[in-house]
Every structure is written in C-alpha cells, then in structure tokens.
Amino acid sequence: ERSLAFRFDGHLHAGFEGDTLASALLGSGVDLIARSFKFHRPRGIRAAGWEDPNAFVHLRHPMDEANVLATRLPLVHGLDARSQHNWPSLGFDLGAMANRVRALLPAGFYYKTFKWPQRAWPFYEHLIRRAAGLGRRPERPSVLTSERRHAKAAVLVVGAGLAGVAAALAVVRAGHSLIWVDDRRQVGGGLGDWAEDPVLRIDASAPGPSPHGDGEPAGEWLLRALAEIEASEAVTRLSDTVALGVYEQGEVLALERCSLQHECVWHLRVDRVVLATGAFESPLLFQNNDRPGVMLAGAAGHYLVRHAVACGRRVVLAGPGGLLSPLARRFQSAGVEVAALIVPESPSSPEERNALVGSTDCPVLWGTAPEAVRGGRRVEALRLRSLDGPQRAAIECDAVLVHGGWVPARQLLAHAPGTSARDGSSNWIRAVGAAAGHASASDCVADGWFNTRDALEQAWGAGGSVRPSGGSIRMPPCPTGWTHSDAFKQGAQARSTFVDLASDVTVADIALAQREGYEAPELLKRYTTLGMGPDQGRGAGPLGLMLMADLRGLATDTLPPTRARPPFVPIAFGTLAGADPGPVIRPFRETPLTGWHRDAGAVMYESGAHWRRPGYYPRTGESMADAIARECIAVRSAVGLYDSTPLGKFEIGGRDATAFLERLLPSRVHALAVGRGRYALLLREDGRLLDDGVLMRLGPDRYWLTSTAGHADTVHAWLEYARQWLFRDLADVRVTNVSAHWAAIVVCGPQARAVLARVGTDCSLDRAEFPFMAVKNAQVCGQPARIFRVSFTGELSFELNVRPRDALPIWQRLIEAGRDFGIEAVGSEANHVLRVEKGFISIGHEADGIANPDDLGLSWALHLDKGDFIGRRSIFRDRSDGAPRPQLVGLELDSGLPLEEGAQILPAGARLGDAHAEQAVRPQGFVTASVLSPTLGRPIALALLEGGRSRFGETVQVTAVRPGGPERGHAGLILRPARVVQPAFYDLEGERLRG
C-alpha cells in the first residue's frame, strides 16, 4: 500500500514497501541492470536470492557500499543505486568490445598471454589491476553499524521451508530449546510462495506434500505449525538471518540484517544442528542463455506471488511439466500470456499427457528443448529444437523461465570436517568421515518440498529425542542431462552457451579444460574460474561438473563437488569486526575520566592498546613546553593528579600461585609479606624484557600484578601460556584480568598525603604505617578503594584503585581538596619527563626487545640464587659472552635543545662523511629518551651505549638535525657533544619517593 521512490542509474522509479531492489526494478520494467565480469555482456535479474550471479549494484544512499546484491536489498524510500562494472554507462559500455573478440579470450588465456615479453609485465599488471574486481571503493565512510550477540540452545534449525518447519516443530514437541534461523522474513521457503494455492495440501503425519491431495491445506498447516512453535518459550527465532558457517565445537556464525544500516553477527552455540537449507534451482544450457529476460522459473514464481511482479508479458516456460504447470496457471491467472510450456521428456502415458495439457491452457511442446535466444539487450524470441530429430521452431516471447532441476544447498554441510558424497542408490548426498560430535555432522536435513519424512526419520529418534546420526541431503534427480549434446561442446554455439554467468564461463571453456588436462573438479574450478564468483557457483558448479563428467564419458554424478568454505554469503569485514564507523580504524578506549580530561582542555593522545589519554593540559596562551613544565614543577614541589586507569591489572590466585610466580618472575616471591610488594620484571625465554610492573601480595595465595598499558593483552596471553602450557603441572592457579574492573588515580607530590587526608581515608597514611611498596584496602571519600604506595614519578605517590563508577566523583573531590596546595592535573608528557629525571625505564624506549635486565641496570631485581625461572639460563648465557653489550646511561648537555630520540651515538672525535674512518664512525648506541628537565633547567637524556657503565665521564658525539634545515652533504646532520653520566638525575637515593 505504501509507495517508495528510488533511483537507479539516476532515473527515478517507484516500488512498494516489502519490495527488494530487484523486484522493484522488475516491476518498473528495468531489464538491464549489470554487465558481466569478463565480456561485459548485458545481464538482468536471474534469481530471487543469494544465488543470483550478476545482480550486484553500488548503493549510494542511504549508505555508500559496493557489490550489494539487489535480490537481497530491501527497498527503502530515497534509495539510490548505480550499476557497476561498466564505462561510460550501462547502456553504452566500451568494455563490451571484449564480447566481440571472446573467441580470443578463452579460459586460462591470461596464464598464457601475459608471460611474454617479460619486460611488458608492468604494462600487463596495470591493465589487470584495472580490470580486476567488481565495483569501486566507496567514497564516503560507512554508516553501516554492527553488533555481536551470543545465544545457546540444544538444537539449531537452519531454514524455514517445509523441512525446517517440520524439524522445528519436532524439536519443540520433544521439549528441547531451539534457535531457528532463516534468511527470509516469511516461513515456508518455496512452499510459502504457493501456500495459498488450494491445490497444494500437506500430509501432516509425514510431513510432506500429500500425493493424493487429501491432506491439510498447505497455508493452514503452516499457520498452525508456526503458532505452535512460537508459543514455546524455548524458541529463539531469527528471521532475515543467514547462517554463514559451521565451526568446531557446535559454533555457528549467523548474520541478521536488523535494518538496511544495522546488522548483527550471532555466535550460536548448540549441541545439534539441523540443516534444512533446501536447494538451489539449476539453469538450462542453450545459446545466449544469459540474456536479460532469461530467469529461473522458481524465481519468477517468487516475484509473481510475493511481489505481484510479472517478469514478462509473453513468457515461455522450459523444464519438467509437472513442476512448471502450476506456475503456468499462476501466470495465466495474473494476466500474463504463456506462449508455451517446453517439456524435454516425452509423456510416459496418454494419461500423463492429458493431465498436463488439461491443467493449463497454454501449448505444451513435448520432447523439445531451448536452442537459442534471439535478442540483444532483452529476450525477443526463443528458438527450439526437437530432441528426436532436426525439427526447429521459434516462439516470440519476452521472457524465458527455465528449470533444470535442483542443486542441494550443501555449503554449510561441507563446512564440517570431512567430506560429502552421493549415494547412487538413493540419490542422497551424505556426510562422510566427519568428526565425531561435530555440530553439522550430527543431524542434517535439507529438502525442498519433498522426501521430508525420510529426512526427519534420519534426524530424530524414537520418543522425540535427538540422536547423533550421519547427516544427509536428498537431491531430486536433475533433468539437465538432456541438454548435453555434442552441438554444445564445440564451435561458436559453445562459446555463447554460459554455464557460470558470474565469471562468464562457457561450455567451450569446459571443453577446453578437458582437452588441456584440467579434468579434476578443483583444477577445473581454478583453470576456468567456474564457481569462483560472488555466488560461489551455487547453480553453475554442479552443472559444470556434469558437463565435465559427460565429456570424460563418466556418469554425470561421478565427479564430487569442490570444497565449500565459509562464509556462505559475502560479508563485510567491518561487520565481522563489529567496529563502529568513525575517523579511526579501531575505536579508541576511554577511561571513566576521559570526559573530564576533554572538558579541562587536555590534548588527547592515543596511548598503548588504543587508549585515549591526556598528553598535557595547556592553558590559554600557553605553549606545549610551558604546560609540561608547569605540570612537572607541580609534582616536584606541590601535588599532581593523573589518570592511570589503562595500566594492565591481574589477580593471580590458587594454592599453586606462589610456585607459579616463582617460576614466572626473576624476583623472589615466597618471602614477600602479605600487604607488601616489589618491582617485577617479566622476561621472555631469551632473557629479554617483555614487560615490567609491580607485584603485590594481597593474601597468602593471592597476588596483584600490573603491566604497562600497551602490553596488557600481551602479558595476559603470556600468563595464560605459562599457566596452561609451560607450568601445567601446577593445577591450582587462576589468572584473572581485572584491568577493566578498576579505575586508577595517582596522587603524587610532596603534598599528596595532605590532599588525601583532606578528602578523608579510614587508614593511616603515615610513612611508618604505610611504607613505600605497600598496599591497603581502605575507604576514600567514603567509597571502597585499594591504595598502593608506588611511584613512577620519583615523588611521594598514592595510587587509588576504585570502582569505575566512583572514579569521577573521587577525582573531582581530589581536585577541589588540592586547590589550596597548588594541585595540577598531569598528562603523559609530564610523566615522561619525570621518569627520565629519575632514570626509570619504559617499555618500547629503553626496553627495546634486545636489552636484558643487566643492560638496563636492573641486576638488583634478579634473584639468580633461587630456583629456575623463565629466562634464567639466557641471562647466564649473556653474562658469559665477552662481547660488549649496550648498557643504560645518562647523557647531559649544558644548554640548547634536547637531543632527538633515536639519535645515533658516535665516539669522541668522529667526523661525519669521513670515508677513511668507516670503523670509527660506526654507531655505538642510540638515544632512548630525551627531555628538557624543568627541575634541572637543562636537557637530559637516557641512552643505550656499548659498555656504557665503564664510560661515565666520557664525552660522545650525538647526531642531530642541522638548525635551519638540511644542507649539502650529510643529509643535514651535525654532531653535538654530550657527557655520559649515571642514568639518574634527581633524588639518587630515592628519599622523596619513600616519603
């Protein structure tokens, strides 16, 4: 009732609510909607579902997305779509020149053509890259949003055709929980298109179509079954949802289209899967069978019944008469002229002939097959040939509706470990050699309208219980064999008879592959690209195998299908990732205080693991250097406040937790008192530093371990690797990542204790009762908190770990309480300066993946006299090597700008560009961190220098960019002198941080 305006290639059309873009285009009389991939031949709507090989468009509004399948695109008001893979226009496509020379472009021509001359390859590559692919990159950011959801049930039924409805009904009656998935909104599948036909009746006891017409009307049976299923509270029904893949341990991935701009990826965990996925309609082979107007008969019936769209004014139907006669009656009742019903087989009896002729008013041509379509951009006529002789005839028509049998939708079954094979005696495709207990191999049913009783008996045991069994798919006999004559295997006819419309694979290509030895299914697929298009060869793949088998003199069902891999239908990477669109590839992570930082004018940085953190807080008219200096001075002389939430936090517990940590860390763990902590290094097996943090003992068998923000995920993976594999003999160890459970606020500076006292705590903050490297559970501002005495700035510090919901109120209270003390919010830039002044290392700067703890001056953190731990042997190996190693040192300059981080260190007396002193100018180290210290009033730096600890007091040369820009020679570099000193510049005894 509601009309919807839309545009296609700039032309305004109208459809109706409930239409797809394909049905709306057909209803608007649009025949040509695409060009083929290889030859740029005109193509129209072919099917009504995922199996359409060519109906791909570029959607421009309401979102910008290429390669959208028109048959599955719901119509919305204002939709704007463009055809793709043509230039300059769909009607006049210069690429169609390839169709005129298609005899020179057979299968595999690119393997033979682009090998000579070798020097021409760059030219070939340019042409191939321009021709490859369908569609163009979107010009606007995507507005398609997606989400992830999880669900569990005892049984999953995929499909809502007759077999799917019957299977879901059996599950409900057996009392099992059910997830029911189908890619249509209406139940019934192909049966649903004809449910209102009074002739169609269902034998509810089977269930299945009643052979005698004495069963229940199909529409009534569907409504009754659906009502019974939906009345169960144990049923989760997902319509407009397509199952993408079947994976190990009973996981099925499904994609639900909630709206045009919102999708949901479902992770379904089930004990049993019933694949009631039905079958795809197979086409017929004849010349120019790819013209717009040639359509699958079932698809044409779908558009007629579901969308009130006639696919032509004068149509011809070709295929089994018993299946197509109801469709012929439907078209006639809708006012469409049926020019003829083409039936390939001869009637088995006069009764059959009379029954078929009496069921429709159109001419019935027995023993006849389509030979060729006449027409350029649309079917104009169909030439016929007799299968018994040379007689030929032509019928004027504007649509040819073909049915070549059924190809089972076996893709999901093929995702299971194992293979599938045809049972020649029963014509079933069975799961063979699948892993025991695998979801898709447990119980599988697929059907169109038929053979449901046998299929359900395979899937369901006595008493309604679910029993494991070999899954199977019934495939009705396919009548396409009658099209495989010598006339279609060679010559010009074969080059215009298309097997796979997605990749422009013709019968001649199949014959060429056979002559050149590419006869095996996998080789045939790759040589000809048969079944490699976006439709995954749902109808063309089996048809091509039948042709190859016929060419080889084999039975048509001899060659097995190629392996099908997920996903079942194309899906955008962004949908799988589940990320919201925006200016970044991966969304930033925010702390509970990020909003406050923004409101305070902070310049936000991206920190490790995609955290959004404040770099510094500039005031009006203040430069970056001035803001950093102000924040540093506040911490050194008064009090600072910074957000440390992104740090990784892990709780490790269990009876074997102490033994686990003893093996994991180089420091002694068992002697650590409850409530106390120590600096902790995490080493790799090669003795190099993986990460560093703090280990606190919360209880006899309970520990708290921190990591840097950027390595939180890496450390968690390392802990689990050690727990599950390296030390799996320790049975009672639990590692819990609590990084997101706590927000962390650090109060640091000489006045930190006074500020905390003003907001109120229920524990003593005195140095004697709360010493450095201790932890207490306490109340702060009346809220529960865990307080740590640790310091990364070198000043008295209290790290408050609180619930995320309490973080902002506590932060605001601290800001108010600290105003009289000169409190400043501190960003990561100031933290960097403060830690360099103290000589504290940072992962990614000093810990560069090569340095070991000895190199970094951390030998005091290694307890080599205890038992074995990860990296111990490698440390001894490094110590036994006499070669000089890079060691952590400090660099001092009297004035000027700071050194560049990463700058190379050369020995004293070295000169740039000295060709005769190559050995002398070999770099001996590099600058790891460099700052202008507000506390000291001069530039300082940390560096890794060969034999550095033996070179204190020495002057070295450090490369720097020449002021004013590069000049001739030396790439604009100069050398600056610097003194090698201890890698610490402030409070060398550590009295201030101990408070």
Short mmCIF file of N, CA and C in Angstrom, two decimals, residues 540-623:
data_model
loop_
_atom_site.label_atom_id
_atom_site.label_comp_id
_atom_site.label_asym_id
_atom_site.label_seq_id
_atom_site.Cartn_x
_atom_site.Cartn_y
_atom_site.Cartn_z
N ALA A 540 25.88 -23.08 -10.90
CA ALA A 540 26.78 -23.37 -12.01
C ALA A 540 27.79 -24.45 -11.70
N GLY A 541 28.23 -24.54 -10.44
CA GLY A 541 29.27 -25.50 -10.11
C GLY A 541 28.88 -26.93 -10.42
N PRO A 542 27.76 -27.42 -9.89
CA PRO A 542 27.35 -28.80 -10.22
C PRO A 542 27.08 -28.99 -11.70
N LEU A 543 26.55 -27.96 -12.38
CA LEU A 543 26.28 -28.08 -13.80
C LEU A 543 27.58 -28.25 -14.58
N GLY A 544 28.62 -27.50 -14.21
CA GLY A 544 29.90 -27.64 -14.87
C GLY A 544 30.51 -29.01 -14.65
N LEU A 545 30.33 -29.58 -13.45
CA LEU A 545 30.86 -30.91 -13.18
C LEU A 545 30.13 -31.97 -13.99
N MET A 546 28.82 -31.79 -14.17
CA MET A 546 28.09 -32.73 -15.01
C MET A 546 28.59 -32.69 -16.45
N LEU A 547 28.87 -31.47 -16.95
CA LEU A 547 29.40 -31.36 -18.29
C LEU A 547 30.76 -32.04 -18.42
N MET A 548 31.64 -31.82 -17.44
CA MET A 548 32.96 -32.43 -17.48
C MET A 548 32.85 -33.95 -17.42
N ALA A 549 31.98 -34.44 -16.56
CA ALA A 549 31.80 -35.89 -16.49
C ALA A 549 31.29 -36.43 -17.82
N ASP A 550 30.38 -35.70 -18.45
CA ASP A 550 29.86 -36.13 -19.75
C ASP A 550 30.96 -36.14 -20.80
N LEU A 551 31.82 -35.12 -20.78
CA LEU A 551 32.93 -35.07 -21.72
C LEU A 551 33.92 -36.20 -21.51
N ARG A 552 34.07 -36.62 -20.28
CA ARG A 552 35.01 -37.70 -19.96
C ARG A 552 34.38 -39.08 -20.09
N GLY A 553 33.11 -39.14 -20.47
CA GLY A 553 32.45 -40.42 -20.62
C GLY A 553 32.08 -41.07 -19.30
N LEU A 554 31.90 -40.25 -18.27
CA LEU A 554 31.55 -40.76 -16.95
C LEU A 554 30.08 -40.50 -16.67
N ALA A 555 29.57 -41.19 -15.67
CA ALA A 555 28.21 -40.88 -15.22
C ALA A 555 28.18 -39.45 -14.70
N THR A 556 27.07 -38.76 -14.92
CA THR A 556 27.00 -37.34 -14.59
C THR A 556 27.14 -37.06 -13.11
N ASP A 557 26.94 -38.06 -12.26
CA ASP A 557 27.05 -37.83 -10.82
C ASP A 557 28.37 -38.36 -10.27
N THR A 558 29.37 -38.56 -11.14
CA THR A 558 30.62 -39.17 -10.71
C THR A 558 31.54 -38.17 -10.00
N LEU A 559 31.71 -36.98 -10.57
CA LEU A 559 32.68 -36.02 -10.05
C LEU A 559 32.13 -35.36 -8.78
N PRO A 560 32.91 -35.36 -7.70
CA PRO A 560 32.43 -34.76 -6.44
C PRO A 560 32.51 -33.24 -6.51
N PRO A 561 31.68 -32.57 -5.74
CA PRO A 561 31.74 -31.10 -5.73
C PRO A 561 33.01 -30.61 -5.06
N THR A 562 33.41 -29.39 -5.40
CA THR A 562 34.59 -28.80 -4.78
C THR A 562 34.27 -28.38 -3.35
N ARG A 563 35.32 -28.14 -2.59
CA ARG A 563 35.16 -27.81 -1.17
C ARG A 563 34.52 -26.43 -1.01
N ALA A 564 33.51 -26.34 -0.19
CA ALA A 564 32.87 -25.06 0.12
C ALA A 564 33.42 -24.56 1.44
N ARG A 565 33.71 -23.28 1.49
CA ARG A 565 34.29 -22.69 2.70
C ARG A 565 33.44 -21.50 3.15
N PRO A 566 33.43 -21.24 4.43
CA PRO A 566 32.67 -20.09 4.90
C PRO A 566 33.36 -18.79 4.48
N PRO A 567 32.60 -17.69 4.40
CA PRO A 567 31.19 -17.58 4.74
C PRO A 567 30.27 -18.02 3.59
N PHE A 568 29.07 -18.39 3.96
CA PHE A 568 28.09 -18.88 3.00
C PHE A 568 27.68 -17.79 2.02
N VAL A 569 27.61 -16.54 2.49
CA VAL A 569 27.33 -15.39 1.64
C VAL A 569 28.38 -14.33 1.93
N PRO A 570 28.62 -13.40 1.02
CA PRO A 570 29.61 -12.34 1.28
C PRO A 570 29.22 -11.51 2.50
N ILE A 571 30.23 -11.11 3.26
CA ILE A 571 30.01 -10.28 4.44
C ILE A 571 31.14 -9.28 4.53
N ALA A 572 30.82 -8.06 4.93
CA ALA A 572 31.82 -7.01 5.03
C ALA A 572 32.76 -7.28 6.20
N PHE A 573 34.02 -6.94 6.02
CA PHE A 573 34.99 -7.10 7.11
C PHE A 573 34.59 -6.27 8.32
N GLY A 574 34.04 -5.08 8.07
CA GLY A 574 33.63 -4.23 9.19
C GLY A 574 32.53 -4.86 10.02
N THR A 575 31.65 -5.62 9.36
CA THR A 575 30.59 -6.30 10.09
C THR A 575 31.18 -7.39 10.97
N LEU A 576 32.13 -8.16 10.43
CA LEU A 576 32.77 -9.20 11.24
C LEU A 576 33.53 -8.59 12.41
N ALA A 577 34.19 -7.46 12.16
CA ALA A 577 34.97 -6.83 13.24
C ALA A 577 34.06 -6.25 14.31
N GLY A 578 32.85 -5.85 13.92
CA GLY A 578 31.94 -5.30 14.90
C GLY A 578 32.28 -3.90 15.34
N ALA A 579 33.12 -3.20 14.57
CA ALA A 579 33.56 -1.87 14.98
C ALA A 579 32.60 -0.81 14.47
N ASP A 580 32.38 0.23 15.27
CA ASP A 580 31.57 1.35 14.83
C ASP A 580 32.38 2.20 13.86
N PRO A 581 31.74 2.79 12.86
CA PRO A 581 32.48 3.62 11.92
C PRO A 581 32.93 4.91 12.58
N GLY A 582 33.98 5.50 12.05
CA GLY A 582 34.49 6.74 12.60
C GLY A 582 35.80 7.11 11.96
N PRO A 583 36.50 8.09 12.52
CA PRO A 583 37.73 8.58 11.90
C PRO A 583 38.93 7.67 12.10
N VAL A 584 38.80 6.62 12.89
CA VAL A 584 39.93 5.73 13.14
C VAL A 584 39.56 4.32 12.73
N ILE A 585 40.58 3.51 12.44
CA ILE A 585 40.33 2.13 12.02
C ILE A 585 39.79 1.33 13.19
N ARG A 586 40.42 1.50 14.36
CA ARG A 586 39.95 0.81 15.55
C ARG A 586 39.45 1.84 16.55
N PRO A 587 38.34 1.59 17.22
CA PRO A 587 37.80 2.58 18.14
C PRO A 587 38.72 2.76 19.34
N PHE A 588 38.82 4.02 19.82
CA PHE A 588 39.61 4.31 21.00
C PHE A 588 38.93 3.77 22.24
N ARG A 589 39.74 3.41 23.22
CA ARG A 589 39.22 3.01 24.53
C ARG A 589 39.32 4.21 25.46
N GLU A 590 38.31 4.41 26.26
CA GLU A 590 38.25 5.58 27.14
C GLU A 590 38.12 5.14 28.58
N THR A 591 38.68 5.94 29.48
CA THR A 591 38.57 5.67 30.91
C THR A 591 37.35 6.41 31.45
N PRO A 592 36.93 6.13 32.67
CA PRO A 592 35.80 6.87 33.25
C PRO A 592 36.06 8.36 33.39
N LEU A 593 37.31 8.78 33.22
CA LEU A 593 37.68 10.19 33.40
C LEU A 593 37.94 10.91 32.09
N THR A 594 37.78 10.23 30.96
CA THR A 594 38.12 10.84 29.68
C THR A 594 37.30 12.09 29.42
N GLY A 595 36.03 12.08 29.75
CA GLY A 595 35.19 13.26 29.55
C GLY A 595 35.71 14.45 30.34
N TRP A 596 36.16 14.21 31.56
CA TRP A 596 36.70 15.32 32.37
C TRP A 596 37.96 15.87 31.72
N HIS A 597 38.82 15.00 31.23
CA HIS A 597 40.06 15.45 30.58
C HIS A 597 39.73 16.35 29.38
N ARG A 598 38.76 15.95 28.57
CA ARG A 598 38.40 16.77 27.41
C ARG A 598 37.87 18.13 27.86
N ASP A 599 36.99 18.11 28.85
CA ASP A 599 36.41 19.37 29.33
C ASP A 599 37.47 20.29 29.90
N ALA A 600 38.56 19.70 30.45
CA ALA A 600 39.64 20.51 31.01
C ALA A 600 40.60 21.01 29.96
N GLY A 601 40.33 20.71 28.69
CA GLY A 601 41.16 21.22 27.61
C GLY A 601 42.39 20.39 27.31
N ALA A 602 42.42 19.14 27.76
CA ALA A 602 43.59 18.31 27.54
C ALA A 602 43.77 18.02 26.06
N VAL A 603 45.03 17.98 25.64
CA VAL A 603 45.37 17.48 24.31
C VAL A 603 45.45 15.97 24.43
N MET A 604 44.54 15.26 23.72
CA MET A 604 44.43 13.83 23.90
C MET A 604 45.37 13.09 22.96
N TYR A 605 46.00 12.05 23.51
CA TYR A 605 46.90 11.20 22.75
C TYR A 605 46.30 9.80 22.64
N GLU A 606 46.77 9.09 21.61
CA GLU A 606 46.48 7.66 21.58
C GLU A 606 47.60 6.95 22.32
N SER A 607 47.24 6.24 23.37
CA SER A 607 48.22 5.52 24.17
C SER A 607 48.13 4.03 23.86
N GLY A 608 49.03 3.24 24.47
CA GLY A 608 49.09 1.81 24.18
C GLY A 608 47.74 1.14 24.28
N ALA A 609 47.50 0.16 23.42
CA ALA A 609 46.26 -0.62 23.36
C ALA A 609 45.06 0.27 23.03
N HIS A 610 45.32 1.37 22.27
CA HIS A 610 44.26 2.24 21.73
C HIS A 610 43.51 3.00 22.81
N TRP A 611 44.19 3.31 23.92
CA TRP A 611 43.58 4.15 24.93
C TRP A 611 43.66 5.61 24.51
N ARG A 612 42.65 6.36 24.89
CA ARG A 612 42.64 7.81 24.68
C ARG A 612 43.02 8.44 26.01
N ARG A 613 44.23 9.04 26.07
CA ARG A 613 44.74 9.58 27.34
C ARG A 613 45.20 11.01 27.14
N PRO A 614 45.16 11.83 28.21
CA PRO A 614 45.62 13.22 28.09
C PRO A 614 47.14 13.30 27.99
N GLY A 615 47.63 14.08 27.01
CA GLY A 615 49.06 14.30 26.89
C GLY A 615 49.53 15.44 27.78
N TYR A 616 48.79 16.56 27.73
CA TYR A 616 49.09 17.71 28.59
C TYR A 616 47.87 18.61 28.61
N TYR A 617 47.83 19.55 29.56
CA TYR A 617 46.66 20.40 29.77
C TYR A 617 47.07 21.86 29.55
N PRO A 618 47.09 22.35 28.33
CA PRO A 618 47.54 23.74 28.10
C PRO A 618 46.49 24.75 28.57
N ARG A 619 46.99 25.83 29.13
CA ARG A 619 46.12 26.96 29.47
C ARG A 619 46.13 27.96 28.32
N THR A 620 45.26 28.94 28.37
CA THR A 620 45.15 29.94 27.31
C THR A 620 46.48 30.64 27.10
N GLY A 621 46.96 30.61 25.86
CA GLY A 621 48.21 31.28 25.53
C GLY A 621 49.46 30.53 25.94
N GLU A 622 49.31 29.31 26.41
CA GLU A 622 50.44 28.55 26.92
C GLU A 622 50.91 27.55 25.87
N SER A 623 52.22 27.46 25.67
CA SER A 623 52.76 26.50 24.72
C SER A 623 52.80 25.11 25.33
#
